[in-house]
């Protein structure tokens, strides 16, 4: 028997049929789509009346406490983690249903569209690269042996075959790179920007880029990589390898004149979407400028899809109830609570991101095309796996806060009556393992709230909606809403503690 909360989710109205079908059609046939734009029916495109949610201000009521309920949390988690959504794999039809559901909930809450073309959806163009044959690299005109994994590793795979002159990039503006193997002796912090600049050259980009690796050789053997998903930025696509050991030394010495390359890789394009919504701030009488400061509330809507089995009775769906339907449900409930009360002083952006399980892909695309300028974004509060209590931080109703010692947010909230407990397992590096870290790498203060207790259902088919403790979630998300309200009011201004800001890549 399913619970009342799940019944509400399954029976609740969804986005208009046209938008849902467009999303499903887009993701299931994305490889053949040219631009991935969502095509809505006239019904879907027409303005809709928003439900009457009553007065926004009711003196004497604690809206943050009343709005967050176990019943609604169960409804959200139950819908997002049902088998129909097939594990919400990035770019899948099941994930598109999750996108539609979340967008509907935020629109119903009264938030404004923050995505593309006046919608709640931000397209995330993706590609999947599959490699089934070992790469081949040889120095032309010498007897030197160049072995994969011993002398080089592949950073980015792309099909390439031929012989290419090796040139050293001392000045990107003065060297013609077309049909060249370009060695980039840049520092680690500069490589990303150099690769982006080269990709932007389009047809004038190099055929191959070589980066310096360790001075010692690697070990032979190993398997080919699993299919790799990446965000498409619209630039040139070229393979990138990292040279090491004696091979690197010869390149740096200028004794490698030409390389013979044979790389085989299959690349398929597809699309996914972030859900992005905005709750504009109103400033305050004393500080109207607070309206121009942005707090991003985030969680990831994707999970890891399905598996295969010869057993006809086997459960094949990684439902991802705790990871991270619980975090998405938390953002929805916090968003509803914030919208019901007086306008916050600061502006909020809700970001429900795709592709976290594939490497924070959706969040990285958002940071490339933010709903509000990154210069105005002062904080990211991320929600990850809030579905079960953690005994190490007090059990039901309690959460832990990644990077507690790095910022002033936890102590300042505690001074104002909202307790956020430090992460009890810093050795697990949870601060670096969720979407908040993409913001950190842009220099933005960002942390994650969670109550993950290392349960055995993590990334298993047993992470089902009925394993979630919704009473615990109600208490924890209520605390989260109060923390968000403090951040939105201007009472807490996030900052890195002195000397504690992580280095940017």
Coordinates of C-alpha atoms in Angstrom, one line a residue:
X1 CA 0.0 0.0 0.0
X2 CA 1.4 3.4 -1.0
X3 CA 1.3 6.2 1.5
X4 CA -1.0 9.3 1.3
X5 CA 2.0 11.4 0.5
X6 CA 3.0 9.4 -2.5
X7 CA -0.7 9.3 -3.7
X8 CA -0.7 13.1 -3.7
X9 CA 2.4 13.2 -5.8
X10 CA 1.2 10.6 -8.4
X11 CA -2.2 12.2 -8.7
X12 CA -1.1 15.8 -8.6
X13 CA -1.5 17.9 -11.8
X14 CA 1.7 18.0 -13.9
X15 CA 3.0 20.5 -16.4
X16 CA 0.9 20.9 -19.5
X17 CA 0.9 17.8 -21.7
X18 CA 2.7 19.7 -24.5
X19 CA 5.7 20.6 -22.4
X20 CA 6.1 17.1 -20.9
X21 CA 5.9 15.5 -24.3
X22 CA 8.3 18.0 -25.8
X23 CA 10.8 17.3 -23.0
X24 CA 10.5 13.5 -23.3
X25 CA 10.8 13.7 -27.1
X26 CA 13.8 16.0 -26.8
X27 CA 15.8 13.8 -24.5
X28 CA 14.9 10.5 -26.2
X29 CA 15.8 11.7 -29.7
X30 CA 18.5 14.2 -28.7
X31 CA 21.2 12.7 -30.8
X32 CA 19.3 13.8 -33.9
X33 CA 18.2 17.2 -32.7
X34 CA 20.0 20.2 -34.0
X35 CA 19.4 22.8 -31.3
X36 CA 17.5 21.0 -28.5
X37 CA 15.0 23.8 -28.0
X38 CA 11.8 22.8 -26.2
X39 CA 8.8 23.2 -28.5
X40 CA 5.7 23.8 -26.6
X41 CA 2.1 23.5 -27.8
X42 CA -0.1 26.5 -27.9
X43 CA -1.7 25.3 -24.7
X44 CA 1.7 25.1 -23.0
X45 CA 2.8 28.5 -24.2
X46 CA -0.3 30.3 -23.1
X47 CA -0.2 32.1 -19.8
X48 CA -1.7 30.2 -17.0
X49 CA -3.3 31.5 -13.9
X50 CA -1.4 30.8 -10.8
X51 CA -3.2 29.2 -7.9
X52 CA -4.4 31.4 -5.1
X53 CA -1.9 30.7 -2.2
X54 CA -3.6 33.2 0.1
X55 CA -2.1 36.3 1.7
X56 CA 1.7 36.6 1.6
X57 CA 1.9 38.0 5.1
X58 CA 0.0 36.7 8.1
X59 CA 1.1 38.2 11.4
X60 CA 1.4 35.7 14.2
X61 CA 2.1 32.7 12.0
X62 CA 5.5 31.0 11.6
X63 CA 5.3 30.4 7.8
X64 CA 8.7 28.7 7.7
X65 CA 7.6 26.1 10.2
X66 CA 4.1 25.6 8.9
X67 CA 5.0 25.4 5.2
X68 CA 7.5 22.5 5.4
X69 CA 5.6 19.3 6.0
X70 CA 6.5 15.6 6.0
X71 CA 3.5 14.9 3.7
X72 CA 4.6 17.3 1.0
X73 CA 8.2 16.1 1.2
X74 CA 7.0 12.5 0.8
X75 CA 5.0 13.6 -2.2
X76 CA 8.0 15.2 -3.9
X77 CA 10.4 12.3 -3.1
X78 CA 7.8 9.7 -4.0
X79 CA 7.2 11.2 -7.5
X80 CA 10.9 11.8 -8.3
X81 CA 12.0 8.4 -7.2
X82 CA 9.3 6.2 -8.7
X83 CA 10.2 3.5 -11.3
X84 CA 8.5 5.6 -14.1
X85 CA 11.4 8.0 -14.0
X86 CA 13.9 5.1 -14.5
X87 CA 16.6 6.5 -12.2
X88 CA 16.7 10.0 -13.7
X89 CA 19.8 9.4 -15.8
X90 CA 21.2 12.6 -17.2
X91 CA 19.6 13.4 -20.6
X92 CA 17.0 10.6 -20.3
X93 CA 13.2 10.8 -20.7
X94 CA 12.8 9.9 -17.1
X95 CA 14.9 12.9 -16.1
X96 CA 12.8 15.1 -18.3
X97 CA 9.7 14.1 -16.3
X98 CA 11.6 15.2 -13.2
X99 CA 12.5 18.5 -14.8
X100 CA 8.8 19.1 -15.7
X101 CA 7.6 18.3 -12.2
X102 CA 10.1 20.6 -10.5
X103 CA 9.5 23.5 -12.9
X104 CA 5.7 23.2 -12.2
X105 CA 6.3 23.2 -8.4
X106 CA 8.4 26.4 -8.5
X107 CA 6.0 28.2 -10.8
X108 CA 3.1 27.2 -8.6
X109 CA 5.1 28.6 -5.6
X110 CA 5.2 32.0 -7.3
X111 CA 8.9 32.1 -8.4
X112 CA 9.8 33.7 -11.7
X113 CA 11.5 31.9 -14.6
X114 CA 15.3 32.0 -14.6
X115 CA 16.0 29.8 -17.6
X116 CA 16.2 30.2 -21.3
X117 CA 13.8 32.4 -23.3
X118 CA 11.6 33.3 -20.3
X119 CA 11.1 29.6 -19.2
X120 CA 12.2 27.7 -16.1
X121 CA 14.5 25.5 -18.2
X122 CA 18.1 26.0 -19.0
X123 CA 19.3 23.8 -21.8
X124 CA 22.5 21.9 -21.0
X125 CA 24.0 20.6 -24.3
X126 CA 26.0 17.4 -23.8
X127 CA 28.0 14.8 -25.6
X128 CA 28.9 11.3 -24.8
X129 CA 32.3 9.9 -26.0
X130 CA 32.8 6.1 -26.2
X131 CA 36.2 4.6 -26.8
X132 CA 36.7 0.9 -27.7
X133 CA 40.2 0.8 -29.2
X134 CA 43.5 1.7 -27.5
X135 CA 45.1 4.9 -28.7
X136 CA 48.3 4.9 -30.8
X137 CA 51.0 7.6 -30.6
X138 CA 54.4 7.3 -32.3
X139 CA 57.4 9.6 -32.9
X140 CA 58.0 9.8 -36.7
X141 CA 61.5 9.2 -37.8
X142 CA 62.8 7.7 -34.5
X143 CA 63.0 4.3 -32.9
X144 CA 61.5 5.7 -29.6
X145 CA 58.6 3.7 -28.2
X146 CA 55.6 5.7 -27.0
X147 CA 53.3 3.5 -24.9
X148 CA 49.8 4.5 -23.6
X149 CA 49.7 4.9 -19.8
X150 CA 53.5 4.6 -19.5
X151 CA 54.4 7.7 -21.6
X152 CA 51.0 9.5 -21.9
X153 CA 47.4 9.4 -20.8
X154 CA 44.4 10.8 -22.5
X155 CA 42.6 13.8 -21.0
X156 CA 40.1 14.3 -23.7
X157 CA 39.2 11.8 -26.4
X158 CA 38.3 12.7 -30.0
X159 CA 38.8 10.9 -33.3
X160 CA 42.1 11.8 -35.0
X161 CA 44.4 10.1 -37.5
X162 CA 47.5 11.4 -39.3
X163 CA 51.0 12.8 -38.8
X164 CA 51.3 16.2 -37.1
X165 CA 54.2 18.6 -36.5
X166 CA 54.8 19.3 -32.8
X167 CA 55.0 23.0 -31.9
X168 CA 55.4 24.7 -28.5
X169 CA 52.9 27.3 -27.5
X170 CA 55.0 30.2 -26.2
X171 CA 52.6 32.9 -27.6
X172 CA 49.1 31.9 -28.5
X173 CA 48.7 34.9 -30.7
X174 CA 51.7 34.4 -32.9
X175 CA 51.7 30.7 -33.8
X176 CA 49.4 29.1 -36.4
X177 CA 48.1 26.0 -34.8
X178 CA 45.9 24.4 -37.5
X179 CA 46.8 20.8 -38.1
X180 CA 49.5 20.9 -35.4
X181 CA 50.2 19.0 -32.3
X182 CA 50.4 21.8 -29.8
X183 CA 52.4 21.4 -26.6
X184 CA 51.1 23.8 -23.9
X185 CA 53.7 24.3 -21.1
X186 CA 51.2 26.3 -19.0
X187 CA 50.8 26.1 -15.2
X188 CA 47.9 24.1 -13.9
X189 CA 45.8 27.1 -13.1
X190 CA 46.2 28.4 -16.6
X191 CA 45.5 25.3 -18.6
X192 CA 41.7 25.5 -18.5
X193 CA 41.7 29.0 -19.9
X194 CA 44.2 28.1 -22.6
X195 CA 42.1 25.1 -23.7
X196 CA 39.0 27.3 -23.8
X197 CA 40.8 29.9 -25.9
X198 CA 42.0 27.2 -28.3
X199 CA 38.5 25.6 -28.6
X200 CA 37.1 29.1 -29.4
X201 CA 39.2 29.2 -32.5
X202 CA 37.0 26.8 -34.3
X203 CA 38.5 25.6 -37.6
X204 CA 41.8 27.3 -36.6
X205 CA 42.2 25.2 -33.5
X206 CA 45.1 22.7 -33.2
X207 CA 44.6 19.0 -34.2
X208 CA 45.9 17.8 -30.9
X209 CA 46.9 19.4 -27.6
X210 CA 49.7 18.0 -25.4
X211 CA 49.9 18.9 -21.7
X212 CA 52.9 18.2 -19.4
X213 CA 52.4 15.5 -16.8
X214 CA 54.6 13.9 -14.2
X215 CA 58.3 13.5 -14.9
X216 CA 58.1 9.8 -14.0
X217 CA 56.7 7.1 -16.3
X218 CA 53.3 5.6 -15.6
X219 CA 52.4 1.9 -15.4
X220 CA 51.4 -0.2 -18.3
X221 CA 48.0 -1.9 -18.6
X222 CA 44.6 -0.8 -17.5
X223 CA 41.2 -0.7 -19.1
X224 CA 39.7 1.7 -21.6
X225 CA 37.6 4.4 -20.0
X226 CA 33.9 4.2 -19.5
X227 CA 31.7 6.4 -21.8
X228 CA 32.4 10.0 -20.8
X229 CA 29.7 12.7 -20.7
X230 CA 30.7 16.4 -21.1
X231 CA 29.1 19.8 -21.6
X232 CA 29.2 21.1 -25.2
X233 CA 30.4 24.7 -25.2
X234 CA 30.2 25.1 -29.0
X235 CA 33.9 25.3 -29.7
X236 CA 36.3 23.1 -31.6
X237 CA 36.7 19.5 -30.3
X238 CA 40.3 18.1 -30.3
X239 CA 42.0 15.4 -28.3
X240 CA 44.1 16.3 -25.3
X241 CA 46.9 14.1 -24.0
X242 CA 49.2 14.4 -21.0
X243 CA 52.8 13.4 -21.7
X244 CA 55.0 12.1 -19.0
X245 CA 58.4 10.6 -18.2
X246 CA 61.0 10.5 -21.0
X247 CA 58.5 11.2 -23.6
X248 CA 57.7 14.5 -21.9
X249 CA 61.4 15.2 -21.6
X250 CA 61.9 14.8 -25.3
X251 CA 59.0 17.1 -26.1
X252 CA 60.3 19.8 -23.7
X253 CA 63.8 19.5 -25.2
X254 CA 62.4 20.0 -28.7
X255 CA 63.6 16.7 -30.1
X256 CA 60.1 15.4 -31.1
X257 CA 59.4 16.9 -34.5
X258 CA 56.4 15.0 -35.6
X259 CA 53.9 12.5 -34.2
X260 CA 51.8 9.8 -35.9
X261 CA 48.4 9.7 -34.2
X262 CA 45.6 7.1 -34.4
X263 CA 42.6 7.8 -32.1
X264 CA 39.2 6.2 -32.4
X265 CA 36.2 7.6 -30.5
X266 CA 32.5 7.7 -31.1
X267 CA 30.7 10.9 -30.0
X268 CA 27.0 11.3 -29.6
X269 CA 25.2 14.6 -28.8
X270 CA 22.2 14.9 -26.5
X271 CA 20.5 17.5 -24.3
X272 CA 19.4 17.8 -20.7
X273 CA 18.1 20.7 -18.7
X274 CA 18.6 22.5 -15.4
X275 CA 15.5 24.1 -13.7
X276 CA 16.2 27.7 -12.7
X277 CA 13.9 30.0 -10.9
X278 CA 14.2 33.5 -9.3
X279 CA 12.6 35.1 -6.3
X280 CA 13.5 38.8 -6.6
X281 CA 14.7 40.5 -3.4
X282 CA 13.2 43.7 -2.2
X283 CA 16.2 45.1 -0.3
X284 CA 15.6 46.7 3.1
X285 CA 14.9 50.2 4.2
X286 CA 18.4 50.6 5.5
X287 CA 20.1 48.6 2.8
X288 CA 18.2 48.7 -0.6
X289 CA 21.3 47.4 -2.3
X290 CA 20.7 43.9 -0.8
X291 CA 18.3 43.3 -3.6
X292 CA 21.3 43.1 -5.9
X293 CA 22.9 40.3 -3.9
X294 CA 22.1 36.7 -4.9
X295 CA 21.8 33.5 -2.8
X296 CA 21.6 30.3 -4.9
X297 CA 19.7 27.3 -3.4
X298 CA 20.7 24.1 -5.2
X299 CA 20.3 20.4 -5.4
X300 CA 20.8 17.9 -8.3
X301 CA 17.8 16.3 -10.0
X302 CA 19.7 13.6 -11.8
X303 CA 20.7 10.1 -10.6
X304 CA 22.4 7.1 -12.2
X305 CA 19.6 5.4 -14.2
X306 CA 19.1 1.7 -14.5
X307 CA 21.1 -1.5 -14.5
X308 CA 20.8 -4.9 -16.2
X309 CA 20.2 -8.4 -14.9
X310 CA 19.4 -11.9 -16.2
X311 CA 17.0 -12.3 -13.3
X312 CA 13.5 -11.3 -14.5
X313 CA 12.5 -10.5 -10.9
X314 CA 15.5 -8.2 -10.3
X315 CA 15.0 -4.5 -9.4
X316 CA 16.7 -2.6 -12.2
X317 CA 16.1 1.0 -11.2
X318 CA 18.4 3.2 -9.2
X319 CA 15.6 5.3 -7.9
X320 CA 17.8 7.8 -6.0
X321 CA 15.3 8.7 -3.3
X322 CA 17.9 10.0 -0.8
X323 CA 20.4 10.9 -3.6
X324 CA 19.1 13.4 -4.4
X325 CA 15.3 13.5 -4.6
X326 CA 15.5 14.4 -0.9
X327 CA 17.6 17.5 -1.7
X328 CA 15.3 18.5 -4.6
X329 CA 12.3 18.2 -2.3
X330 CA 14.1 20.3 0.3
X331 CA 14.7 23.1 -2.2
X332 CA 11.0 23.0 -3.4
X333 CA 9.8 23.3 0.2
X334 CA 12.2 26.0 1.2
X335 CA 11.2 27.9 -2.0
X336 CA 7.6 27.7 -1.2
X337 CA 8.2 28.9 2.4
X338 CA 10.3 31.8 1.2
X339 CA 7.7 32.9 -1.4
X340 CA 4.8 32.8 1.1
X341 CA 6.4 35.3 3.6
X342 CA 7.5 38.9 3.1
X343 CA 9.8 39.4 0.2
X344 CA 13.4 38.7 1.2
X345 CA 15.9 41.5 1.1
X346 CA 18.3 39.5 -1.1
X347 CA 17.4 37.8 -4.3
X348 CA 17.2 34.0 -4.4
X349 CA 17.9 31.7 -7.3
X350 CA 16.8 28.1 -7.2
X351 CA 19.0 25.8 -9.3
X352 CA 18.0 22.2 -9.7
X353 CA 20.9 20.9 -11.7
X354 CA 21.3 18.0 -14.1
X355 CA 24.5 16.0 -14.5
X356 CA 25.9 16.1 -10.9
X357 CA 26.6 12.3 -11.0
X358 CA 28.5 12.9 -14.3
X359 CA 30.8 15.6 -12.9
X360 CA 28.7 18.6 -11.8
X361 CA 27.8 19.2 -15.5
X362 CA 24.6 21.2 -15.0
X363 CA 26.0 23.4 -12.3
X364 CA 29.0 24.2 -14.5
X365 CA 26.8 25.2 -17.3
X366 CA 24.8 27.4 -15.0
X367 CA 28.0 29.1 -13.9
X368 CA 28.8 29.7 -17.6
X369 CA 25.3 31.2 -18.2
X370 CA 24.0 32.3 -14.8
X371 CA 20.5 33.7 -14.2
X372 CA 22.1 36.6 -12.3
X373 CA 25.8 37.7 -12.8
X374 CA 28.3 35.7 -10.7
X375 CA 29.7 39.0 -9.5
X376 CA 26.3 39.5 -7.7
X377 CA 26.2 35.9 -6.3
X378 CA 27.4 35.9 -2.7
X379 CA 26.5 32.4 -1.6
X380 CA 25.4 28.9 -2.7
X381 CA 23.5 26.7 -0.2
X382 CA 23.4 23.2 -1.6
X383 CA 21.2 20.3 -0.4
X384 CA 22.4 16.8 -0.8
X385 CA 20.9 13.6 0.8
X386 CA 18.7 14.8 3.6
X387 CA 16.5 11.7 3.7
X388 CA 17.8 9.8 6.7
X389 CA 19.0 10.9 10.1
X390 CA 22.7 10.7 11.1
X391 CA 23.4 9.5 14.6
X392 CA 26.8 11.3 14.6
X393 CA 25.1 14.7 14.6
X394 CA 22.2 14.0 16.9
X395 CA 19.8 11.8 14.8
X396 CA 16.4 12.9 13.6
X397 CA 16.0 16.5 12.7
X398 CA 19.7 17.3 12.6
X399 CA 22.0 17.9 9.6
X400 CA 25.7 18.5 9.1
X401 CA 27.3 21.4 7.2
X402 CA 30.3 20.9 4.8
X403 CA 33.2 23.3 5.1
X404 CA 31.9 24.5 8.4
X405 CA 35.4 25.7 9.5
X406 CA 36.0 27.5 6.2
X407 CA 33.3 30.2 6.4
X408 CA 31.4 32.4 8.9
X409 CA 28.0 31.0 8.0
X410 CA 27.6 28.3 10.6
X411 CA 28.7 30.3 13.6
X412 CA 26.6 33.4 12.5
X413 CA 23.5 31.3 12.1
X414 CA 24.1 29.7 15.5
X415 CA 24.2 33.2 17.1
X416 CA 20.8 33.8 15.6
X417 CA 19.3 30.6 16.8
X418 CA 19.8 28.3 13.8
X419 CA 22.2 25.4 14.6
X420 CA 24.2 23.9 11.8
X421 CA 26.6 21.1 12.9
X422 CA 30.0 20.6 11.4
X423 CA 30.5 17.7 9.0
X424 CA 31.5 14.8 11.3
X425 CA 33.4 12.9 8.6
X426 CA 35.8 15.4 7.0
X427 CA 37.9 12.6 5.7
X428 CA 35.1 11.7 3.2
X429 CA 35.7 15.1 1.5
X430 CA 32.0 15.8 1.1
X431 CA 32.7 19.5 0.7
X432 CA 34.4 18.7 -2.6
X433 CA 31.9 16.0 -3.7
X434 CA 28.7 18.0 -4.6
X435 CA 27.5 20.9 -6.7
X436 CA 28.6 23.5 -4.2
X437 CA 32.2 22.9 -5.2
X438 CA 31.7 24.2 -8.7
X439 CA 30.7 27.5 -7.1
X440 CA 33.8 27.3 -4.8
X441 CA 36.0 27.0 -7.9
X442 CA 34.5 30.3 -9.1
X443 CA 35.5 32.0 -5.8
X444 CA 31.9 32.0 -4.4
X445 CA 31.3 30.9 -0.8
X446 CA 29.3 27.7 -1.1
X447 CA 28.5 24.8 1.3
X448 CA 26.2 21.8 1.5
X449 CA 23.6 20.7 4.0
X450 CA 23.2 16.9 4.4
X451 CA 22.4 14.2 6.9
X452 CA 24.0 11.3 4.9
X453 CA 25.1 8.6 7.4
X454 CA 27.0 6.4 4.9
X455 CA 24.0 4.1 4.6
X456 CA 24.4 1.0 2.5
X457 CA 21.7 2.1 -0.1
X458 CA 23.9 4.8 -1.5
X459 CA 24.0 4.3 -5.3
X460 CA 22.0 1.0 -5.0
X461 CA 18.6 0.0 -6.3
X462 CA 17.5 -0.1 -2.7
X463 CA 17.5 3.7 -2.4
X464 CA 13.7 3.8 -2.5
X465 CA 11.2 6.4 -1.4
X466 CA 9.9 4.3 1.5
X467 CA 13.4 4.2 3.1
X468 CA 13.3 7.9 3.7
X469 CA 12.4 9.3 7.2
X470 CA 10.0 12.1 6.3
X471 CA 9.5 13.2 9.9
X472 CA 13.3 13.7 10.1
X473 CA 13.2 15.6 6.8
X474 CA 10.4 17.9 8.0
X475 CA 12.5 19.0 11.0
X476 CA 15.7 19.3 9.0
X477 CA 14.2 21.2 6.1
X478 CA 12.5 23.6 8.5
X479 CA 15.9 24.4 9.9
X480 CA 17.2 24.8 6.4
X481 CA 14.4 27.2 5.6
X482 CA 15.2 29.3 8.6
X483 CA 18.9 29.4 7.6
X484 CA 17.9 30.5 4.1
X485 CA 15.7 33.2 5.6
X486 CA 18.6 34.5 7.6
X487 CA 20.8 34.6 4.5
X488 CA 18.0 36.3 2.5
X489 CA 17.3 38.9 5.2
X490 CA 20.9 40.2 5.3
X491 CA 21.3 39.2 8.9
X492 CA 24.1 36.8 7.7
X493 CA 26.6 37.9 5.1
X494 CA 28.7 34.9 4.0
X495 CA 32.4 35.2 3.9
X496 CA 35.4 32.9 3.8
X497 CA 37.3 32.8 7.1
X498 CA 40.7 34.4 6.9
X499 CA 43.1 32.3 4.9
X500 CA 40.6 29.5 4.4
X501 CA 39.3 30.1 0.8
X502 CA 40.2 27.1 -1.4
X503 CA 42.4 27.8 -4.4
X504 CA 40.5 28.2 -7.6
X505 CA 41.4 26.0 -10.6

